[in-house]
mmCIF file of C-alpha atoms in Angstrom:
data_model
loop_
_atom_site.group_PDB
_atom_site.id
_atom_site.type_symbol
_atom_site.label_atom_id
_atom_site.label_comp_id
_atom_site.label_asym_id
_atom_site.label_seq_id
_atom_site.Cartn_x
_atom_site.Cartn_y
_atom_site.Cartn_z
ATOM 1 C CA MET A 23 -107.500 12.167 -46.680
ATOM 2 C CA SER A 24 -106.778 11.608 -43.069
ATOM 3 C CA GLU A 25 -103.603 12.895 -41.468
ATOM 4 C CA LEU A 26 -100.252 11.251 -41.951
ATOM 5 C CA PRO A 27 -98.641 9.442 -39.034
ATOM 6 C CA GLY A 28 -95.839 11.334 -37.371
ATOM 7 C CA HIS A 29 -94.596 14.822 -37.996
ATOM 8 C CA ALA A 30 -91.487 13.632 -39.861
ATOM 9 C CA LEU A 31 -93.444 11.648 -42.439
ATOM 10 C CA ALA A 32 -96.008 14.393 -42.920
ATOM 11 C CA SER A 33 -93.179 16.883 -43.412
ATOM 12 C CA ALA A 34 -91.445 14.604 -45.934
ATOM 13 C CA ILE A 35 -94.575 14.367 -48.033
ATOM 14 C CA ARG A 36 -95.197 18.127 -47.842
ATOM 15 C CA ARG A 37 -91.577 18.888 -48.781
ATOM 16 C CA SER A 38 -91.811 16.651 -51.824
ATOM 17 C CA GLY A 39 -94.992 18.415 -52.951
ATOM 18 C CA VAL A 40 -97.161 15.279 -52.948
ATOM 19 C CA ARG A 41 -100.891 15.557 -52.353
ATOM 20 C CA VAL A 42 -102.728 12.372 -51.302
ATOM 21 C CA ALA A 43 -106.452 11.737 -50.938
ATOM 22 C CA SER A 44 -108.880 8.842 -50.753
ATOM 23 C CA GLN A 45 -112.538 8.529 -51.636
ATOM 24 C CA ALA A 46 -115.170 5.832 -51.386
ATOM 25 C CA ILE A 47 -116.435 4.644 -54.768
ATOM 26 C CA PRO A 48 -120.244 4.929 -54.972
ATOM 27 C CA ARG A 49 -121.944 1.815 -56.317
ATOM 28 C CA ASP A 50 -123.489 3.733 -59.206
ATOM 29 C CA ARG A 51 -120.170 5.150 -60.521
ATOM 30 C CA ALA A 52 -117.321 3.553 -62.399
ATOM 31 C CA ARG A 53 -114.191 3.361 -60.267
ATOM 32 C CA ARG A 54 -112.043 4.855 -63.019
ATOM 33 C CA ASP A 55 -114.316 7.919 -63.234
ATOM 34 C CA VAL A 56 -114.063 8.438 -59.469
ATOM 35 C CA ALA A 57 -110.269 8.021 -59.581
ATOM 36 C CA ASP A 58 -109.875 10.456 -62.475
ATOM 37 C CA ALA A 59 -112.028 13.074 -60.725
ATOM 38 C CA LEU A 60 -109.957 12.663 -57.559
ATOM 39 C CA VAL A 61 -106.697 13.121 -59.499
ATOM 40 C CA ALA A 62 -108.103 16.219 -61.231
ATOM 41 C CA ARG A 63 -109.101 17.665 -57.843
ATOM 42 C CA LEU A 64 -105.620 17.006 -56.439
ATOM 43 C CA ALA A 65 -104.030 18.647 -59.495
ATOM 44 C CA GLY A 66 -105.024 21.890 -57.832
ATOM 45 C CA PRO A 67 -105.274 25.224 -59.607
ATOM 46 C CA TYR A 68 -105.407 23.694 -63.095
ATOM 47 C CA GLY A 69 -108.993 22.736 -62.326
ATOM 48 C CA GLU A 70 -111.263 21.868 -65.189
ATOM 49 C CA SER A 71 -108.516 22.007 -67.825
ATOM 50 C CA VAL A 72 -107.206 18.693 -66.443
ATOM 51 C CA THR A 73 -107.977 15.405 -68.159
ATOM 52 C CA VAL A 74 -106.724 12.048 -66.948
ATOM 53 C CA GLY A 75 -105.874 9.188 -69.258
ATOM 54 C CA ARG A 76 -103.796 6.016 -69.112
ATOM 55 C CA ARG A 77 -100.813 4.610 -70.948
ATOM 56 C CA CYS A 78 -99.407 1.139 -70.525
ATOM 57 C CA GLU A 79 -95.594 1.193 -70.635
ATOM 58 C CA ARG A 80 -95.523 -2.347 -72.096
ATOM 59 C CA CYS A 81 -98.156 -2.322 -74.820
ATOM 60 C CA GLY A 82 -99.008 1.371 -75.246
ATOM 61 C CA ALA A 83 -102.739 0.785 -74.606
ATOM 62 C CA SER A 84 -104.852 3.601 -73.162
ATOM 63 C CA SER A 85 -107.305 1.287 -71.391
ATOM 64 C CA HIS A 86 -104.902 0.570 -68.530
ATOM 65 C CA GLY A 87 -101.520 1.536 -67.137
ATOM 66 C CA ARG A 88 -99.994 4.563 -65.478
ATOM 67 C CA PRO A 89 -102.258 7.625 -65.182
ATOM 68 C CA LEU A 90 -101.288 10.542 -67.415
ATOM 69 C CA VAL A 91 -102.499 14.014 -66.568
ATOM 70 C CA ALA A 92 -103.005 16.436 -69.452
ATOM 71 C CA GLY A 93 -103.418 20.120 -68.669
ATOM 72 C CA ALA A 94 -101.253 20.154 -65.532
ATOM 73 C CA PRO A 95 -97.503 19.626 -64.979
ATOM 74 C CA VAL A 96 -97.980 16.790 -62.479
ATOM 75 C CA HIS A 97 -97.341 13.083 -62.001
ATOM 76 C CA ALA A 98 -100.120 10.896 -60.610
ATOM 77 C CA SER A 99 -100.584 7.443 -59.168
ATOM 78 C CA ILE A 100 -103.782 5.588 -58.301
ATOM 79 C CA SER A 101 -104.598 2.525 -56.229
ATOM 80 C CA TYR A 102 -107.840 0.712 -55.465
ATOM 81 C CA ALA A 103 -108.614 -1.081 -52.214
ATOM 82 C CA GLY A 104 -112.041 -2.633 -52.641
ATOM 83 C CA ASP A 105 -114.554 0.227 -52.770
ATOM 84 C CA LEU A 106 -111.894 2.846 -52.009
ATOM 85 C CA VAL A 107 -109.688 4.769 -54.424
ATOM 86 C CA VAL A 108 -106.461 6.377 -53.225
ATOM 87 C CA ALA A 109 -104.640 8.902 -55.407
ATOM 88 C CA ALA A 110 -101.352 10.775 -55.175
ATOM 89 C CA VAL A 111 -100.397 13.792 -57.280
ATOM 90 C CA ALA A 112 -97.089 15.678 -57.294
ATOM 91 C CA ASP A 113 -95.668 18.639 -59.185
ATOM 92 C CA ALA A 114 -93.412 17.407 -61.981
ATOM 93 C CA CYS A 115 -90.832 20.099 -61.219
ATOM 94 C CA ARG A 116 -90.308 18.606 -57.740
ATOM 95 C CA VAL A 117 -90.919 14.878 -58.252
ATOM 96 C CA LEU A 118 -89.453 12.610 -60.911
ATOM 97 C CA ALA A 119 -91.834 9.722 -60.225
ATOM 98 C CA LEU A 120 -94.294 8.471 -57.667
ATOM 99 C CA GLY A 121 -96.318 5.384 -56.945
ATOM 100 C CA ILE A 122 -98.989 4.615 -54.387
ATOM 101 C CA ASP A 123 -100.497 1.330 -53.315
ATOM 102 C CA ALA A 124 -103.355 0.593 -50.936
ATOM 103 C CA GLU A 125 -104.710 -2.703 -49.659
ATOM 104 C CA ARG A 126 -107.571 -3.493 -47.301
ATOM 105 C CA VAL A 127 -106.453 -5.629 -44.383
ATOM 106 C CA SER A 128 -109.731 -7.573 -44.411
ATOM 107 C CA ARG A 129 -109.331 -8.542 -48.087
ATOM 108 C CA VAL A 130 -105.804 -9.939 -47.871
ATOM 109 C CA ARG A 131 -104.765 -12.814 -45.630
ATOM 110 C CA ARG A 132 -101.113 -13.379 -44.810
ATOM 111 C CA ASP A 133 -101.274 -16.754 -46.605
ATOM 112 C CA ASP A 134 -102.413 -14.914 -49.762
ATOM 113 C CA LEU A 135 -98.994 -13.235 -49.853
ATOM 114 C CA ARG A 136 -96.958 -16.422 -49.323
ATOM 115 C CA GLY A 137 -94.492 -16.765 -52.174
ATOM 116 C CA VAL A 138 -95.525 -13.520 -53.877
ATOM 117 C CA ILE A 139 -92.232 -11.758 -53.180
ATOM 118 C CA THR A 140 -89.951 -14.588 -52.036
ATOM 119 C CA PRO A 141 -90.748 -18.201 -53.010
ATOM 120 C CA GLY A 142 -91.911 -20.205 -49.993
ATOM 121 C CA HIS A 143 -91.964 -17.215 -47.626
ATOM 122 C CA GLY A 144 -94.742 -14.995 -46.390
ATOM 123 C CA THR A 145 -94.633 -11.236 -46.309
ATOM 124 C CA SER A 146 -96.413 -8.446 -44.511
ATOM 125 C CA LEU A 147 -99.094 -6.327 -46.104
ATOM 126 C CA ARG A 148 -96.935 -3.239 -45.480
ATOM 127 C CA ARG A 149 -94.025 -4.786 -47.416
ATOM 128 C CA TRP A 150 -96.335 -5.743 -50.266
ATOM 129 C CA THR A 151 -97.722 -2.196 -50.573
ATOM 130 C CA ARG A 152 -94.169 -0.851 -50.556
ATOM 131 C CA VAL A 153 -93.143 -3.233 -53.344
ATOM 132 C CA GLU A 154 -96.144 -2.256 -55.461
ATOM 133 C CA ALA A 155 -95.556 1.454 -54.843
ATOM 134 C CA VAL A 156 -91.942 1.100 -56.057
ATOM 135 C CA LEU A 157 -93.073 -0.834 -59.160
ATOM 136 C CA LYS A 158 -95.642 1.852 -59.957
ATOM 137 C CA ALA A 159 -93.093 4.638 -59.505
ATOM 138 C CA ASP A 160 -90.740 2.773 -61.860
ATOM 139 C CA GLY A 161 -93.519 2.675 -64.471
ATOM 140 C CA ARG A 162 -93.418 -0.992 -65.386
ATOM 141 C CA GLY A 163 -95.645 -2.249 -62.587
ATOM 142 C CA LEU A 164 -96.103 -5.971 -62.182
ATOM 143 C CA SER A 165 -94.331 -6.700 -65.461
ATOM 144 C CA ILE A 166 -91.294 -6.700 -63.138
ATOM 145 C CA GLU A 167 -90.956 -9.647 -60.782
ATOM 146 C CA PRO A 168 -91.827 -8.368 -57.257
ATOM 147 C CA ALA A 169 -88.852 -10.314 -55.844
ATOM 148 C CA ARG A 170 -86.551 -7.856 -57.649
ATOM 149 C CA VAL A 171 -87.688 -4.963 -55.458
ATOM 150 C CA ARG A 172 -85.292 -4.199 -52.632
ATOM 151 C CA ILE A 173 -86.473 -2.331 -49.534
ATOM 152 C CA GLU A 174 -83.580 -0.724 -47.651
ATOM 153 C CA ARG A 175 -83.507 1.184 -44.358
ATOM 154 C CA SER A 176 -80.876 3.779 -43.543
ATOM 155 C CA VAL A 177 -80.513 6.945 -41.505
ATOM 156 C CA ARG A 178 -82.061 8.745 -44.480
ATOM 157 C CA GLY A 179 -85.258 6.680 -44.255
ATOM 158 C CA VAL A 180 -86.688 3.717 -46.141
ATOM 159 C CA HIS A 181 -85.977 3.488 -49.873
ATOM 160 C CA GLY A 182 -86.839 1.054 -52.636
ATOM 161 C CA SER A 183 -84.984 -0.041 -55.734
ATOM 162 C CA ILE A 184 -85.232 -2.679 -58.427
ATOM 163 C CA ALA A 185 -82.395 -5.164 -58.674
ATOM 164 C CA GLY A 186 -81.387 -6.771 -61.929
ATOM 165 C CA GLY A 187 -79.972 -6.122 -65.333
ATOM 166 C CA ASP A 188 -82.516 -3.972 -67.152
ATOM 167 C CA THR A 189 -83.373 -1.336 -64.547
ATOM 168 C CA GLY A 190 -83.361 2.015 -66.268
ATOM 169 C CA THR A 191 -82.875 0.580 -69.761
ATOM 170 C CA ALA A 192 -86.341 -0.680 -70.677
ATOM 171 C CA VAL A 193 -88.955 1.623 -72.178
ATOM 172 C CA GLY A 194 -90.729 3.437 -69.353
ATOM 173 C CA ALA A 195 -88.218 2.361 -66.721
ATOM 174 C CA LEU A 196 -86.547 4.923 -64.519
ATOM 175 C CA ASP A 197 -83.272 4.497 -62.692
ATOM 176 C CA ILE A 198 -84.714 5.637 -59.380
ATOM 177 C CA ARG A 199 -84.453 4.900 -55.683
ATOM 178 C CA PRO A 200 -87.692 6.351 -54.279
ATOM 179 C CA ARG A 201 -88.230 7.138 -50.627
ATOM 180 C CA LEU A 202 -90.981 5.019 -49.099
ATOM 181 C CA LEU A 203 -93.498 6.675 -46.801
ATOM 182 C CA ARG A 204 -96.477 5.360 -44.893
ATOM 183 C CA VAL A 205 -99.737 7.184 -45.421
ATOM 184 C CA ARG A 206 -102.463 6.889 -42.839
ATOM 185 C CA GLY A 207 -105.742 6.174 -44.525
ATOM 186 C CA PRO A 208 -109.120 4.937 -43.446
ATOM 187 C CA ARG A 209 -109.194 2.273 -40.739
ATOM 188 C CA GLY A 210 -108.182 -1.141 -42.039
ATOM 189 C CA VAL A 211 -106.334 0.167 -45.109
ATOM 190 C CA VAL A 212 -102.546 -0.037 -45.504
ATOM 191 C CA ILE A 213 -101.116 2.646 -47.828
ATOM 192 C CA SER A 214 -97.523 3.109 -49.002
ATOM 193 C CA LEU A 215 -96.156 5.934 -51.120
ATOM 194 C CA ALA A 216 -92.948 5.852 -53.194
ATOM 195 C CA VAL A 217 -91.547 9.289 -54.063
ATOM 196 C CA ALA A 218 -88.485 9.948 -56.234
ATOM 197 C CA SER A 219 -87.611 13.610 -55.889
ATOM 198 C CA VAL A 220 -85.901 15.571 -58.666
#
């Protein structure tokens, strides 16, 4: 993956133990296979003993949902932006949860995001990737209304949370307030990372 913008953000990601990478998806390969291989590579020294599966927090299906890594004590998150896969992996002893989202600027127009987070209002692509990263870190993804995600700035950085009654009580939900970091990716791709440290 390309370098992260700014020393402070790069340091924050290194301190949290998160490894991020992107890879173009060849036309002759299934995107899930490319994503799983990228996650296995990022899992580090566990090498070939790593297998990547999925589990949906809502229905329990293995055909979709949050990536699960067997053979390595890590959490993983995956996002697709057209023909690009972006993956994040973190040691489970240092990170409680993580989520990553990537969007190609050329594929999303500002009008496409009108009303997605707040009825009748537009939003930026950066805000949208932050919202999705928080939802992925939480584990319930888009089963939660995006308008419930709160993005807050403070002297400690930018953090996300989910407002509403059932945060932390539903199956798969975590009561977390992850830090939100920008990740510099390939030109024309906006990437946000949500990291909840232990």
